[in-house]
N, CA, C and O atoms as a Tinker XYZ file with bonds, in Angstrom:
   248  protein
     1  N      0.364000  114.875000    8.053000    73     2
     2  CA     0.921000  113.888000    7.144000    64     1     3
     3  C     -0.104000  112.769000    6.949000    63     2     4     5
     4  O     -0.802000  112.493000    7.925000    81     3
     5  N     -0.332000  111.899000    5.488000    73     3     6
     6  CA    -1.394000  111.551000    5.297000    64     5     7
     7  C     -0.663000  110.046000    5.629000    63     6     8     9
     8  O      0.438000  109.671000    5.227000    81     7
     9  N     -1.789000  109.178000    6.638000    73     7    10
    10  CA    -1.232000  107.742000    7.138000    64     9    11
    11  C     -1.098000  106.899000    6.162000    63    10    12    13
    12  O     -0.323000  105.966000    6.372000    81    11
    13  N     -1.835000  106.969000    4.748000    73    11    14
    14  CA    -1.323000  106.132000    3.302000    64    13    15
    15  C      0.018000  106.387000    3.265000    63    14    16    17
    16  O      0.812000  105.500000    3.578000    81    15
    17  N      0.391000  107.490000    2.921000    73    15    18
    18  CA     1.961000  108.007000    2.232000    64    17    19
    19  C      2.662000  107.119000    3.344000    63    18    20    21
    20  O      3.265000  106.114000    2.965000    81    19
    21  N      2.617000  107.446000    4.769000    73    19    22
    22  CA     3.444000  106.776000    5.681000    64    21    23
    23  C      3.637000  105.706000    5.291000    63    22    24    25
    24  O      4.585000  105.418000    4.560000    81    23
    25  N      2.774000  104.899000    5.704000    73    23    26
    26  CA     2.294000  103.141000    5.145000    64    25    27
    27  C      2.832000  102.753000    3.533000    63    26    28    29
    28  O      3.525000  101.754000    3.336000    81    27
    29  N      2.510000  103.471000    2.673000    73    27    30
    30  CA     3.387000  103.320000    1.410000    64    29    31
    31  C      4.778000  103.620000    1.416000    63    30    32    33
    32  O      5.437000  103.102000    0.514000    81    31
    33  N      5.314000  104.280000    2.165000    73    31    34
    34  CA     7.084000  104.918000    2.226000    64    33    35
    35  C      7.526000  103.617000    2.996000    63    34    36    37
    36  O      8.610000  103.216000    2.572000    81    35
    37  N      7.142000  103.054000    3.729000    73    35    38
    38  CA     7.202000  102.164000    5.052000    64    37    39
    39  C      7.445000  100.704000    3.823000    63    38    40    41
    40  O      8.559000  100.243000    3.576000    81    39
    41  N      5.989000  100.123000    3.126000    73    39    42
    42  CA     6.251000   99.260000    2.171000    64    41    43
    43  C      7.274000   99.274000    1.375000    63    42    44    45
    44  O      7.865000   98.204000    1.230000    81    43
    45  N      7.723000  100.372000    0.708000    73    43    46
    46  CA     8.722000  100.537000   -0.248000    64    45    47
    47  C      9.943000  100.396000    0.132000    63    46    48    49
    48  O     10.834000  100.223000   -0.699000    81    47
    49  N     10.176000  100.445000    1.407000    73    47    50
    50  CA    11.288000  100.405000    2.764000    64    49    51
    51  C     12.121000   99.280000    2.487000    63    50    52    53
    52  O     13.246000   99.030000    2.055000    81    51
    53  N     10.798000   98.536000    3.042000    73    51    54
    54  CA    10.341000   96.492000    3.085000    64    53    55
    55  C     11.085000   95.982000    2.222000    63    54    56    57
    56  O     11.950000   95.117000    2.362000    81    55
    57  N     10.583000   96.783000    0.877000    73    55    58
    58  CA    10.495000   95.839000   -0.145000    64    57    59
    59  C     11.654000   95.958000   -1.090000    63    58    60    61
    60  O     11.814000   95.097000   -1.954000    81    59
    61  N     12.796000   97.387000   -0.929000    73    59    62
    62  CA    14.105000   97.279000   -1.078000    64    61    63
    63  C     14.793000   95.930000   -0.137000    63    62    64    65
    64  O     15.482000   95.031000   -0.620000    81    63
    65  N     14.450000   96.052000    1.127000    73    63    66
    66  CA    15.494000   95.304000    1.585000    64    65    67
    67  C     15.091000   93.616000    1.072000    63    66    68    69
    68  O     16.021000   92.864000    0.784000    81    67
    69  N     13.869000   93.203000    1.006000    73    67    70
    70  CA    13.413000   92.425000    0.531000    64    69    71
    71  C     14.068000   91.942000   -0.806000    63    70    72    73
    72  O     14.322000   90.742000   -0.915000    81    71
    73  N     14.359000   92.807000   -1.836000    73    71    74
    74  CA    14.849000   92.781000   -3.240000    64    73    75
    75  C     16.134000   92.302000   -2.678000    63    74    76    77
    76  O     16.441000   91.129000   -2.893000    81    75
    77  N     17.147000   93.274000   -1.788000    73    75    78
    78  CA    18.317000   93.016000   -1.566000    64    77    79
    79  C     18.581000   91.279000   -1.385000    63    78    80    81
    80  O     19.232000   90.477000   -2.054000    81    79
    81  N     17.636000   91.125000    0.008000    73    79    82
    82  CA    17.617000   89.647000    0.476000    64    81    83
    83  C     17.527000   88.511000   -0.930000    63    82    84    85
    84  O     18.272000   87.551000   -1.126000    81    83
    85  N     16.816000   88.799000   -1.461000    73    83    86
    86  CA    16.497000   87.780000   -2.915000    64    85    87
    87  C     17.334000   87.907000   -3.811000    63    86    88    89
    88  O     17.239000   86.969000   -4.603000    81    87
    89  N     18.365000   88.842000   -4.159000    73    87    90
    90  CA    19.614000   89.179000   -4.884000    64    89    91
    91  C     20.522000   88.162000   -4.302000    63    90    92    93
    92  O     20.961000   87.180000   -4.900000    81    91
    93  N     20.790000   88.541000   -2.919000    73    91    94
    94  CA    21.876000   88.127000   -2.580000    64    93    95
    95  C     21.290000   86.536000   -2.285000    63    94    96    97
    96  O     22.209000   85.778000   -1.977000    81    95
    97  N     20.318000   86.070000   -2.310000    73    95    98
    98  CA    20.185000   84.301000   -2.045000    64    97    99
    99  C     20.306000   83.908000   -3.556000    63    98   100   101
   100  O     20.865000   82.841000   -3.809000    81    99
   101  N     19.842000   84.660000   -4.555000    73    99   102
   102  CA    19.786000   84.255000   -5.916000    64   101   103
   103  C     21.324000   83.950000   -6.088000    63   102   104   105
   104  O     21.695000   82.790000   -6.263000    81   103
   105  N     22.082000   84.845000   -6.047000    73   103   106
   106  CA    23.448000   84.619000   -6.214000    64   105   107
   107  C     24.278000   83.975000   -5.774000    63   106   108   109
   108  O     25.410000   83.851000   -6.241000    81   107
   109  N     23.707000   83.309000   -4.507000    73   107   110
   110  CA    24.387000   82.473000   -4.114000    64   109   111
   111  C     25.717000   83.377000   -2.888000    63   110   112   113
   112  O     26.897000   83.078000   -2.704000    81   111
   113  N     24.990000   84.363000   -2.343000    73   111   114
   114  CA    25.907000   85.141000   -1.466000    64   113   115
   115  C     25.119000   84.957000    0.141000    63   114   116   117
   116  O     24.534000   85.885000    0.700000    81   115
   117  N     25.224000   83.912000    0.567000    73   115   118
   118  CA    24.266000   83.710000    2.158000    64   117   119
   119  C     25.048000   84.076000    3.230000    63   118   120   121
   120  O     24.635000   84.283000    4.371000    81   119
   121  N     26.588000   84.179000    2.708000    73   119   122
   122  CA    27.176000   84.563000    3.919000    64   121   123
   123  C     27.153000   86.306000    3.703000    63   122   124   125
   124  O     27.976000   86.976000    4.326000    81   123
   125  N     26.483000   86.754000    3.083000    73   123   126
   126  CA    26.629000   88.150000    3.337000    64   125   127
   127  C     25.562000   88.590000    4.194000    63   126   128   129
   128  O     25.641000   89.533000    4.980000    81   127
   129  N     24.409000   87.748000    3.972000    73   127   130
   130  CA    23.042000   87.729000    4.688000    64   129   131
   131  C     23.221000   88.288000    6.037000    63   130   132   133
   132  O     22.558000   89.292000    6.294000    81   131
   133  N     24.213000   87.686000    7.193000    73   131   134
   134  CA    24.502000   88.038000    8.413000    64   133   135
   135  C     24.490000   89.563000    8.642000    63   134   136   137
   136  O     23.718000   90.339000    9.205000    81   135
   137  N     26.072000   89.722000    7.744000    73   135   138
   138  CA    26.189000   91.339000    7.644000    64   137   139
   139  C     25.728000   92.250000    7.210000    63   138   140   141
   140  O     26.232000   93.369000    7.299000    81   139
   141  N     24.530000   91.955000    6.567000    73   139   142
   142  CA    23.569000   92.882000    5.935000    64   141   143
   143  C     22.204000   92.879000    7.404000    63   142   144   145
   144  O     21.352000   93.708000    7.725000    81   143
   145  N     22.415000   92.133000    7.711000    73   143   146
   146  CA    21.178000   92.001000    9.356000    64   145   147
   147  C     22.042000   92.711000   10.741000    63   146   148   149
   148  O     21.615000   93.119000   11.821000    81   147
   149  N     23.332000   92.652000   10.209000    73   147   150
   150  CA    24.342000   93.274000   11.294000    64   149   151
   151  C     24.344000   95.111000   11.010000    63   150   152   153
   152  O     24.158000   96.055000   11.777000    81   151
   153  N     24.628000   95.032000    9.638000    73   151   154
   154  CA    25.024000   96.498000    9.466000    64   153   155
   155  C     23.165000   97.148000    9.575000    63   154   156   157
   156  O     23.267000   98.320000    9.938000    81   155
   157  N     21.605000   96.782000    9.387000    73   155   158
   158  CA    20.800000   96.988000    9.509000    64   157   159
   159  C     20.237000   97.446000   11.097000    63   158   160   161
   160  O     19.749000   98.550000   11.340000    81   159
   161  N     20.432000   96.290000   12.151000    73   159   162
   162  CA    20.660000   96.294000   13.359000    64   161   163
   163  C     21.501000   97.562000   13.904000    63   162   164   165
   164  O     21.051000   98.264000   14.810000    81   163
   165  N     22.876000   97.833000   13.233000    73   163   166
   166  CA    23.367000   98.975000   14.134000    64   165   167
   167  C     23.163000  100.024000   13.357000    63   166   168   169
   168  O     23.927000  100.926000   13.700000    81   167
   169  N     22.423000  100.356000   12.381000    73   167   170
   170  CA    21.631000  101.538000   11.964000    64   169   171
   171  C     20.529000  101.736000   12.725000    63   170   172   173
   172  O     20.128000  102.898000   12.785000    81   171
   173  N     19.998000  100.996000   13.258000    73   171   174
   174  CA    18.567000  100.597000   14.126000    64   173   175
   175  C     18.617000  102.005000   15.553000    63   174   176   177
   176  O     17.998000  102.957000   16.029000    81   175
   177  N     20.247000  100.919000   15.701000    73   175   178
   178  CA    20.723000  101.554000   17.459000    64   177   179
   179  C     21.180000  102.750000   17.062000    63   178   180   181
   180  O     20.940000  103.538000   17.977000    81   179
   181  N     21.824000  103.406000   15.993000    73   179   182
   182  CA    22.297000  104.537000   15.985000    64   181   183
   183  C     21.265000  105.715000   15.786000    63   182   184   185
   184  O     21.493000  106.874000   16.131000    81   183
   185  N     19.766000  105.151000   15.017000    73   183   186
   186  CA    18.672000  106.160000   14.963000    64   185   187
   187  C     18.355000  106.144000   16.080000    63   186   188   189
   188  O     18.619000  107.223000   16.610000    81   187
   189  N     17.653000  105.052000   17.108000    73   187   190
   190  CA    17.348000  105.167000   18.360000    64   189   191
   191  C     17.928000  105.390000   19.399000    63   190   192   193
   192  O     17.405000  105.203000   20.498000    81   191
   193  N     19.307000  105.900000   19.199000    73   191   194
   194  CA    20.765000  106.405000   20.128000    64   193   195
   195  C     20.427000  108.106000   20.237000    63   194   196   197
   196  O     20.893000  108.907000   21.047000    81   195
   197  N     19.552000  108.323000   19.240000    73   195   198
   198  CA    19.792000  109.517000   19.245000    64   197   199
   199  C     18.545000  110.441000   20.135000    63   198   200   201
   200  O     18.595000  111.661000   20.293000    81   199
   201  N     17.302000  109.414000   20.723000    73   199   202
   202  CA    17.006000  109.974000   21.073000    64   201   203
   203  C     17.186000  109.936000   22.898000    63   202   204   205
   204  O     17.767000  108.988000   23.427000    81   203
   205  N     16.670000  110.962000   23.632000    73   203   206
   206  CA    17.300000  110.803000   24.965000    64   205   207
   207  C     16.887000  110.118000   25.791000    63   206   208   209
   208  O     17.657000  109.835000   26.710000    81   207
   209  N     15.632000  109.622000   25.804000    73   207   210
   210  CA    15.124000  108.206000   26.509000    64   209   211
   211  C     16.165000  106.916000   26.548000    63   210   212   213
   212  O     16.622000  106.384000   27.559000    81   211
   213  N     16.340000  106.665000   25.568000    73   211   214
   214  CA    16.627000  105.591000   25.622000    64   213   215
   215  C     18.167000  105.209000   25.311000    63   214   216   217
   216  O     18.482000  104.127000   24.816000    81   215
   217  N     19.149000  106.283000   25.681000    73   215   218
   218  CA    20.309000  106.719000   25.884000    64   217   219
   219  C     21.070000  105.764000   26.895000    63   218   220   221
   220  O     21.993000  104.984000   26.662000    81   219
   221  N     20.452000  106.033000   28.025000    73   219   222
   222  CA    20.949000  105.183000   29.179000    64   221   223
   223  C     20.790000  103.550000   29.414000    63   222   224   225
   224  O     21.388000  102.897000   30.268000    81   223
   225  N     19.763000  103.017000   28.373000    73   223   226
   226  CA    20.130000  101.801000   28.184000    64   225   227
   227  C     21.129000  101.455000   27.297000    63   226   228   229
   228  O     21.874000  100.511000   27.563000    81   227
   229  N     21.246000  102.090000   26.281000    73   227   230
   230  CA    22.107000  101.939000   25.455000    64   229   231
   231  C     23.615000  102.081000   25.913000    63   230   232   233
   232  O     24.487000  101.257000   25.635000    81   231
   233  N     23.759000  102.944000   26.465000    73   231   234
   234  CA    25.291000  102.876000   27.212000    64   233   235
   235  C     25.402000  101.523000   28.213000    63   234   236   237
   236  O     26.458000  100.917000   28.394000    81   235
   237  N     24.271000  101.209000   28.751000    73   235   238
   238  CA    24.511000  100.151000   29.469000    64   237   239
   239  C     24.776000   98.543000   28.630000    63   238   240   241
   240  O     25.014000   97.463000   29.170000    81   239
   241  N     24.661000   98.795000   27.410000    73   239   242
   242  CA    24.746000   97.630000   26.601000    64   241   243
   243  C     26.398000   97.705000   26.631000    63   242   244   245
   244  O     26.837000   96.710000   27.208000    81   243
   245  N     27.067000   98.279000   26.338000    73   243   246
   246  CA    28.385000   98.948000   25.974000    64   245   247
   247  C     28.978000   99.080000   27.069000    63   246   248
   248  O     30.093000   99.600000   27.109000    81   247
């Protein structure tokens, strides 16, 4: 896999959530800001839940 494409898929990532963030301050929606860093965060833990290393900390959070 070529490390540009990575690095470009990775920017484009960024720069949705980035758009999102500037939508929602443009509009005047800051209290959604939280839950958009909340629901991001436990997408975070649920990709890294899955692998088996790091399983047993995770139950220990819980």
């Amino acid at each position: 896999m070529n490390i540009k494409f990575v690095f470009s898929r990775i920017r484009s990532r960024c720069a949705i959530f980035k758009e999102l963030l500037s939508f929602l301050w443009h509009n005047k929606l800051w209290w959604m800001i939280p839950m958009v860093i909340v629901f991001l965060l436990i997408g975070i833990l649920i990709i890294f839940s899955q692998s088996f290393v790091v399983m047993p900390f995770i139950y220990a959070l819980f």
